Amino acid sequence: MTSAKSPTLSARIERWPIAGAFTISRGTKYEAVTVVAEIALGDHVGRGECLPYPRYGETPDGAQAALLAMRDMVAHGLDRHALQAAMPACAARNALDCALLDLEAKRSDRRAWDLLGRPQPKAVTTAYTISLGSPETMAEATAVAAHRPLLKIKLGGEGDVARIAAVRKAAPESELIVDANEAWTPDSLERNLAACARAGVTLVEQPLPAGRDEALALIQRPVAVCADESVHDRSSLEGLRGRYDAVNIKLDKSGGLTEALAMADAAKALGLDIMVGCMVATSLSMAPAMLLAPQARFIDLDGPLLLARDRDHGLRYEGSLVHPPAPELWG
């Protein structure tokens, strides 16, 4: 039996139109389909959002079902620490982890970073993503965004040397990071890395498929390489030795902020730089990730900038400067 004073968990699927289209090496999407977890207790409601990712076998329906399966445990007092063992690392666990922390912050009238003993996040510069396309199309999109200090360029394999050169010409002053989303091969790796070096690219994200990235340890890397699909939570960090220089920590991969913060500490101890990343989602997904920003070399939290509209009380963006969340949004 549960009482009226027991927390009640609900979960719903939401659809958020993307402004235009968002294209990477695996395809094009026109909307972000997110799953929101809400935990109500008394006058307070804690919220968390996730974006289930097909690359990892996740679906919105599956994530919603996984959340609803946790209702009894939540009603009986499940906390963030017990959650880590109760669910595997996945997008659904992220939504629940963040909802539990949001509820704790609201009930205690304290900010989430204070509860966690973490530094208060400050406004930081986020990358702005240029979708994959022809060199000409990408150059046009880059020229419009060339005033932004940090651009993240989506690449796709064949033709990437031309894309890199075209983008750099269109944005001569911006810092560039590129994301191949596993689209390169061992045969193209050194050629593409050399093109990135010539263009002054700072970081190359996930050039080779996860599980088939041995070639990264066999070459001299002229540009720092960041793991994304090859790294999920702390258990996957050790396998990056000799292959990667940085890790992209995303809450949907790590299974929530609780694990993501521990993962950032462990990555730093291994000498790895940190990128805090995101899926294309609303500010409710970005807000918890802001707590990772003080440890990160790169911030990639531009999801709401790619949407046709954001939710109420969304993060405040001034150009590429993103501010910490208001308590009305999260935490």
Tab-separated table of C-alpha atoms in Angstrom:
chain	number	residue	atom	x	y	z
A	1	MET	CA	0.000	0.000	0.000
A	2	THR	CA	1.117	3.541	-0.689
A	3	SER	CA	-0.178	6.666	0.985
A	4	ALA	CA	-1.246	10.010	-0.397
A	5	LYS	CA	2.123	11.250	0.771
A	6	SER	CA	3.988	8.808	-1.438
A	7	PRO	CA	5.664	10.120	-4.601
A	8	THR	CA	3.790	9.397	-7.816
A	9	LEU	CA	5.669	8.817	-11.078
A	10	SER	CA	4.218	9.532	-14.510
A	11	ALA	CA	5.825	9.571	-17.956
A	12	ARG	CA	4.760	11.033	-21.285
A	13	ILE	CA	6.062	11.301	-24.826
A	14	GLU	CA	6.460	14.772	-26.336
A	15	ARG	CA	7.220	15.888	-29.896
A	16	TRP	CA	9.226	19.034	-30.617
A	17	PRO	CA	9.620	20.212	-34.240
A	18	ILE	CA	13.157	20.911	-35.407
A	19	ALA	CA	13.793	24.190	-37.217
A	20	GLY	CA	14.254	22.800	-40.733
A	21	ALA	CA	16.091	19.489	-40.522
A	22	PHE	CA	18.975	17.947	-38.595
A	23	THR	CA	21.233	15.612	-40.569
A	24	ILE	CA	24.111	13.403	-39.467
A	25	SER	CA	25.781	10.385	-41.079
A	26	ARG	CA	22.967	8.094	-39.897
A	27	GLY	CA	20.103	10.096	-41.395
A	28	THR	CA	17.857	13.156	-41.146
A	29	LYS	CA	15.281	14.000	-38.495
A	30	TYR	CA	12.598	16.683	-38.434
A	31	GLU	CA	11.433	16.455	-34.849
A	32	ALA	CA	12.805	15.570	-31.432
A	33	VAL	CA	10.713	12.907	-29.706
A	34	THR	CA	11.431	13.146	-26.000
A	35	VAL	CA	10.153	11.329	-22.924
A	36	VAL	CA	9.466	13.302	-19.751
A	37	ALA	CA	9.374	11.763	-16.282
A	38	GLU	CA	7.458	13.603	-13.568
A	39	ILE	CA	7.410	12.761	-9.856
A	40	ALA	CA	4.727	14.480	-7.820
A	41	LEU	CA	4.865	14.678	-4.036
A	42	GLY	CA	2.645	17.109	-2.170
A	43	ASP	CA	2.874	20.516	-3.805
A	44	HIS	CA	6.079	19.713	-5.674
A	45	VAL	CA	6.782	18.115	-9.045
A	46	GLY	CA	10.234	17.013	-10.171
A	47	ARG	CA	10.900	16.650	-13.899
A	48	GLY	CA	13.489	15.049	-16.124
A	49	GLU	CA	13.668	14.638	-19.893
A	50	CYS	CA	15.422	12.126	-22.109
A	51	LEU	CA	15.738	11.461	-25.818
A	52	PRO	CA	15.745	7.703	-26.519
A	53	TYR	CA	18.267	7.004	-29.271
A	54	PRO	CA	17.779	4.295	-31.915
A	55	ARG	CA	21.574	3.875	-32.191
A	56	TYR	CA	21.392	2.181	-28.787
A	57	GLY	CA	18.201	0.239	-29.447
A	58	GLU	CA	15.994	2.730	-27.616
A	59	THR	CA	12.515	3.960	-28.578
A	60	PRO	CA	10.180	6.521	-26.968
A	61	ASP	CA	7.586	3.839	-26.252
A	62	GLY	CA	10.221	1.607	-24.699
A	63	ALA	CA	11.596	4.409	-22.537
A	64	GLN	CA	8.128	5.366	-21.362
A	65	ALA	CA	7.371	1.748	-20.478
A	66	ALA	CA	10.670	1.419	-18.598
A	67	LEU	CA	9.811	4.500	-16.563
A	68	LEU	CA	6.278	3.392	-15.760
A	69	ALA	CA	7.668	0.044	-14.595
A	70	MET	CA	9.460	1.986	-11.833
A	71	ARG	CA	6.279	3.495	-10.343
A	72	ASP	CA	6.062	1.135	-7.381
A	73	MET	CA	9.721	1.539	-6.485
A	74	VAL	CA	9.395	5.332	-6.667
A	75	ALA	CA	6.259	5.215	-4.525
A	76	HIS	CA	8.206	3.230	-1.916
A	77	GLY	CA	10.979	5.797	-1.702
A	78	LEU	CA	13.484	4.977	-4.445
A	79	ASP	CA	16.265	7.574	-4.400
A	80	ARG	CA	18.952	8.464	-6.942
A	81	HIS	CA	21.553	6.228	-5.359
A	82	ALA	CA	19.367	3.123	-5.337
A	83	LEU	CA	18.267	3.946	-8.883
A	84	GLN	CA	21.779	3.295	-10.204
A	85	ALA	CA	21.406	-0.406	-9.420
A	86	ALA	CA	17.676	-0.621	-10.132
A	87	MET	CA	17.968	0.337	-13.820
A	88	PRO	CA	20.732	-0.058	-16.399
A	89	ALA	CA	22.369	3.062	-17.838
A	90	CYS	CA	19.924	4.308	-20.461
A	91	ALA	CA	17.919	7.337	-21.505
A	92	ALA	CA	14.957	6.365	-19.305
A	93	ARG	CA	17.160	6.210	-16.222
A	94	ASN	CA	18.450	9.664	-17.061
A	95	ALA	CA	14.941	11.126	-17.063
A	96	LEU	CA	14.146	9.484	-13.717
A	97	ASP	CA	17.495	10.415	-12.150
A	98	CYS	CA	17.034	14.076	-13.105
A	99	ALA	CA	13.391	14.084	-11.955
A	100	LEU	CA	14.401	12.731	-8.540
A	101	LEU	CA	17.060	15.410	-8.155
A	102	ASP	CA	14.685	18.153	-9.329
A	103	LEU	CA	12.111	17.030	-6.770
A	104	GLU	CA	14.737	16.973	-4.021
A	105	ALA	CA	15.810	20.504	-4.927
A	106	LYS	CA	12.243	21.823	-4.951
A	107	ARG	CA	11.323	20.190	-1.645
A	108	SER	CA	14.447	21.510	0.087
A	109	ASP	CA	14.299	24.938	-1.594
A	110	ARG	CA	17.947	24.533	-2.600
A	111	ARG	CA	19.619	24.422	-5.984
A	112	ALA	CA	20.680	21.047	-7.343
A	113	TRP	CA	24.368	21.945	-7.436
A	114	ASP	CA	24.279	22.841	-3.745
A	115	LEU	CA	22.683	19.499	-2.914
A	116	LEU	CA	25.420	17.734	-4.873
A	117	GLY	CA	28.261	19.824	-3.475
A	118	ARG	CA	29.203	20.986	-6.963
A	119	PRO	CA	30.243	24.431	-8.198
A	120	GLN	CA	27.462	26.731	-9.268
A	121	PRO	CA	27.420	26.704	-13.076
A	122	LYS	CA	28.099	29.963	-14.867
A	123	ALA	CA	27.215	31.135	-18.353
A	124	VAL	CA	29.376	29.273	-20.876
A	125	THR	CA	29.902	29.229	-24.629
A	126	THR	CA	28.206	26.336	-26.375
A	127	ALA	CA	29.038	24.884	-29.742
A	128	TYR	CA	26.525	25.443	-32.535
A	129	THR	CA	25.964	22.507	-34.870
A	130	ILE	CA	26.141	22.588	-38.668
A	131	SER	CA	24.243	19.649	-40.176
A	132	LEU	CA	25.732	17.291	-42.722
A	133	GLY	CA	25.260	18.185	-46.386
A	134	SER	CA	27.211	18.938	-49.522
A	135	PRO	CA	30.301	21.143	-49.119
A	136	GLU	CA	28.394	24.005	-50.739
A	137	THR	CA	25.327	23.629	-48.523
A	138	MET	CA	27.440	23.355	-45.396
A	139	ALA	CA	29.498	26.387	-46.377
A	140	GLU	CA	26.311	28.428	-46.761
A	141	ALA	CA	25.020	27.337	-43.344
A	142	THR	CA	28.432	27.985	-41.794
A	143	ALA	CA	28.640	31.492	-43.256
A	144	VAL	CA	25.375	32.375	-41.509
A	145	ALA	CA	26.794	31.089	-38.202
A	146	ALA	CA	30.351	32.359	-38.685
A	147	HIS	CA	29.879	34.964	-35.952
A	148	ARG	CA	29.634	32.170	-33.387
A	149	PRO	CA	32.899	31.408	-31.569
A	150	LEU	CA	32.538	27.595	-31.574
A	151	LEU	CA	31.035	25.497	-34.365
A	152	LYS	CA	30.459	21.741	-34.406
A	153	ILE	CA	30.533	20.345	-37.921
A	154	LYS	CA	28.728	17.106	-38.756
A	155	LEU	CA	30.660	14.960	-41.236
A	156	GLY	CA	29.677	11.815	-43.077
A	157	GLY	CA	32.574	9.913	-44.669
A	158	GLU	CA	33.071	10.268	-48.410
A	159	GLY	CA	33.732	13.907	-49.322
A	160	ASP	CA	34.670	15.038	-45.823
A	161	VAL	CA	37.991	16.571	-46.925
A	162	ALA	CA	36.062	18.970	-49.181
A	163	ARG	CA	33.484	19.656	-46.444
A	164	ILE	CA	36.188	20.548	-43.921
A	165	ALA	CA	37.906	22.946	-46.312
A	166	ALA	CA	34.640	24.601	-47.344
A	167	VAL	CA	33.524	25.107	-43.751
A	168	ARG	CA	36.838	26.587	-42.674
A	169	LYS	CA	36.770	29.040	-45.579
A	170	ALA	CA	33.257	30.116	-44.582
A	171	ALA	CA	34.185	30.614	-40.905
A	172	PRO	CA	37.826	31.663	-40.768
A	173	GLU	CA	37.682	32.898	-37.156
A	174	SER	CA	35.523	30.280	-35.426
A	175	GLU	CA	36.958	27.417	-33.406
A	176	LEU	CA	35.912	24.190	-35.136
A	177	ILE	CA	35.164	20.755	-33.773
A	178	VAL	CA	33.971	18.027	-36.120
A	179	ASP	CA	31.816	14.964	-35.513
A	180	ALA	CA	32.009	12.043	-37.937
A	181	ASN	CA	29.429	9.936	-36.047
A	182	GLU	CA	31.386	6.723	-36.797
A	183	ALA	CA	31.425	7.383	-40.567
A	184	TRP	CA	35.183	7.165	-41.266
A	185	THR	CA	37.159	4.005	-42.006
A	186	PRO	CA	40.711	2.989	-41.079
A	187	ASP	CA	41.696	3.706	-44.692
A	188	SER	CA	40.351	7.277	-44.617
A	189	LEU	CA	41.337	8.069	-41.025
A	190	GLU	CA	44.769	9.616	-41.543
A	191	ARG	CA	43.710	11.519	-44.664
A	192	ASN	CA	40.729	13.052	-42.912
A	193	LEU	CA	42.669	13.846	-39.740
A	194	ALA	CA	45.307	15.597	-41.860
A	195	ALA	CA	42.585	17.687	-43.518
A	196	CYS	CA	41.296	18.633	-40.075
A	197	ALA	CA	44.789	19.616	-38.960
A	198	ARG	CA	45.256	21.817	-42.041
A	199	ALA	CA	41.966	23.546	-41.267
A	200	GLY	CA	42.911	24.154	-37.654
A	201	VAL	CA	40.215	21.876	-36.244
A	202	THR	CA	40.526	21.543	-32.462
A	203	LEU	CA	38.775	18.212	-31.894
A	204	VAL	CA	37.492	15.254	-33.934
A	205	GLU	CA	34.597	13.360	-32.412
A	206	GLN	CA	34.086	9.597	-32.923
A	207	PRO	CA	35.735	9.113	-36.321
A	208	LEU	CA	35.516	5.287	-36.349
A	209	PRO	CA	32.690	2.933	-35.383
A	210	ALA	CA	32.495	1.993	-31.725
A	211	GLY	CA	34.131	-1.385	-31.201
A	212	ARG	CA	36.186	-0.978	-34.369
A	213	ASP	CA	38.414	1.917	-33.402
A	214	GLU	CA	41.714	0.056	-32.890
A	215	ALA	CA	43.386	2.088	-35.659
A	216	LEU	CA	43.329	5.174	-33.451
A	217	ALA	CA	46.015	3.594	-31.266
A	218	LEU	CA	48.246	2.789	-34.238
A	219	ILE	CA	48.735	6.288	-35.673
A	220	GLN	CA	50.045	9.672	-34.671
A	221	ARG	CA	46.926	11.789	-34.119
A	222	PRO	CA	47.542	15.358	-35.351
A	223	VAL	CA	44.225	16.465	-33.840
A	224	ALA	CA	42.739	15.461	-30.493
A	225	VAL	CA	40.109	12.722	-30.817
A	226	CYS	CA	36.996	12.492	-28.639
A	227	ALA	CA	34.998	9.348	-27.885
A	228	ASP	CA	31.217	9.531	-28.143
A	229	GLU	CA	29.579	6.284	-29.214
A	230	SER	CA	32.601	4.434	-27.767
A	231	VAL	CA	31.930	5.665	-24.233
A	232	HIS	CA	28.792	5.510	-22.110
A	233	ASP	CA	29.486	5.335	-18.388
A	234	ARG	CA	32.472	4.821	-16.102
A	235	SER	CA	32.781	1.159	-17.024
A	236	SER	CA	33.703	2.065	-20.611
A	237	LEU	CA	36.454	4.573	-19.771
A	238	GLU	CA	39.311	2.099	-19.332
A	239	GLY	CA	38.964	0.833	-22.910
A	240	LEU	CA	39.726	4.296	-24.296
A	241	ARG	CA	43.397	4.282	-23.269
A	242	GLY	CA	45.723	5.054	-26.151
A	243	ARG	CA	42.866	5.737	-28.552
A	244	TYR	CA	41.148	8.887	-27.349
A	245	ASP	CA	42.106	12.201	-25.820
A	246	ALA	CA	38.650	13.276	-24.647
A	247	VAL	CA	35.184	11.911	-23.881
A	248	ASN	CA	31.755	13.235	-24.739
A	249	ILE	CA	29.576	12.802	-21.666
A	250	LYS	CA	25.867	12.809	-22.440
A	251	LEU	CA	23.313	12.210	-19.726
A	252	ASP	CA	21.190	9.973	-21.958
A	253	LYS	CA	24.190	7.669	-22.468
A	254	SER	CA	25.423	7.669	-18.878
A	255	GLY	CA	21.961	7.101	-17.477
A	256	GLY	CA	21.641	10.378	-15.629
A	257	LEU	CA	23.454	13.208	-13.927
A	258	THR	CA	24.459	11.096	-10.933
A	259	GLU	CA	26.582	8.764	-13.075
A	260	ALA	CA	27.689	11.562	-15.412
A	261	LEU	CA	29.279	13.530	-12.576
A	262	ALA	CA	31.086	10.450	-11.287
A	263	MET	CA	32.166	9.673	-14.826
A	264	ALA	CA	33.567	13.190	-15.297
A	265	ASP	CA	35.643	12.814	-12.134
A	266	ALA	CA	36.958	9.441	-13.331
A	267	ALA	CA	37.737	10.754	-16.819
A	268	LYS	CA	39.694	13.669	-15.375
A	269	ALA	CA	41.688	11.241	-13.227
A	270	LEU	CA	42.632	9.351	-16.403
A	271	GLY	CA	43.859	12.555	-18.045
A	272	LEU	CA	40.968	12.798	-20.501
A	273	ASP	CA	39.411	16.111	-21.505
A	274	ILE	CA	35.646	16.387	-21.221
A	275	MET	CA	32.990	17.489	-23.635
A	276	VAL	CA	29.499	17.806	-22.215
A	277	GLY	CA	27.147	16.930	-25.041
A	278	CYS	CA	23.481	16.568	-25.793
A	279	MET	CA	20.888	15.171	-28.119
A	280	VAL	CA	18.510	17.497	-29.972
A	281	ALA	CA	16.020	18.108	-27.171
A	282	THR	CA	14.528	20.885	-25.061
A	283	SER	CA	16.067	22.937	-22.288
A	284	LEU	CA	14.821	20.407	-19.747
A	285	SER	CA	17.436	17.979	-21.125
A	286	MET	CA	20.180	20.616	-21.206
A	287	ALA	CA	19.639	22.025	-17.707
A	288	PRO	CA	21.105	19.144	-15.649
A	289	ALA	CA	24.051	18.877	-18.047
A	290	MET	CA	25.008	22.443	-17.141
A	291	LEU	CA	26.349	21.037	-13.854
A	292	LEU	CA	29.093	19.300	-15.847
A	293	ALA	CA	30.200	22.521	-17.506
A	294	PRO	CA	32.731	23.582	-14.833
A	295	GLN	CA	34.789	20.441	-15.609
A	296	ALA	CA	34.400	20.530	-19.382
A	297	ARG	CA	36.798	21.771	-22.049
A	298	PHE	CA	33.985	21.794	-24.628
A	299	ILE	CA	30.313	22.576	-24.133
A	300	ASP	CA	27.837	21.279	-26.720
A	301	LEU	CA	24.393	22.138	-25.358
A	302	ASP	CA	22.762	23.753	-28.372
A	303	GLY	CA	19.769	21.409	-28.624
A	304	PRO	CA	17.119	24.088	-28.009
A	305	LEU	CA	18.726	26.354	-30.621
A	306	LEU	CA	17.973	23.705	-33.238
A	307	LEU	CA	14.268	23.452	-32.346
A	308	ALA	CA	11.435	25.477	-33.819
A	309	ARG	CA	10.409	26.280	-30.231
A	310	ASP	CA	11.517	25.452	-26.701
A	311	ARG	CA	9.494	24.770	-23.555
A	312	ASP	CA	8.461	27.471	-21.089
A	313	HIS	CA	11.196	28.808	-18.786
A	314	GLY	CA	13.833	27.424	-21.165
A	315	LEU	CA	17.532	28.145	-20.850
A	316	ARG	CA	18.542	31.677	-21.771
A	317	TYR	CA	20.822	31.877	-24.801
A	318	GLU	CA	22.592	35.071	-25.782
A	319	GLY	CA	24.116	34.121	-29.098
A	320	SER	CA	26.257	31.129	-28.157
A	321	LEU	CA	26.344	32.015	-24.458
A	322	VAL	CA	24.069	29.718	-22.455
A	323	HIS	CA	23.068	30.600	-18.897
A	324	PRO	CA	22.340	28.227	-15.987
A	325	PRO	CA	18.737	27.086	-15.554
A	326	ALA	CA	16.159	29.039	-13.608
A	327	PRO	CA	14.540	27.010	-10.799
A	328	GLU	CA	11.234	27.129	-12.704
A	329	LEU	CA	12.849	24.927	-15.371
A	330	TRP	CA	14.869	22.464	-13.315
A	331	GLY	CA	16.989	22.019	-10.217
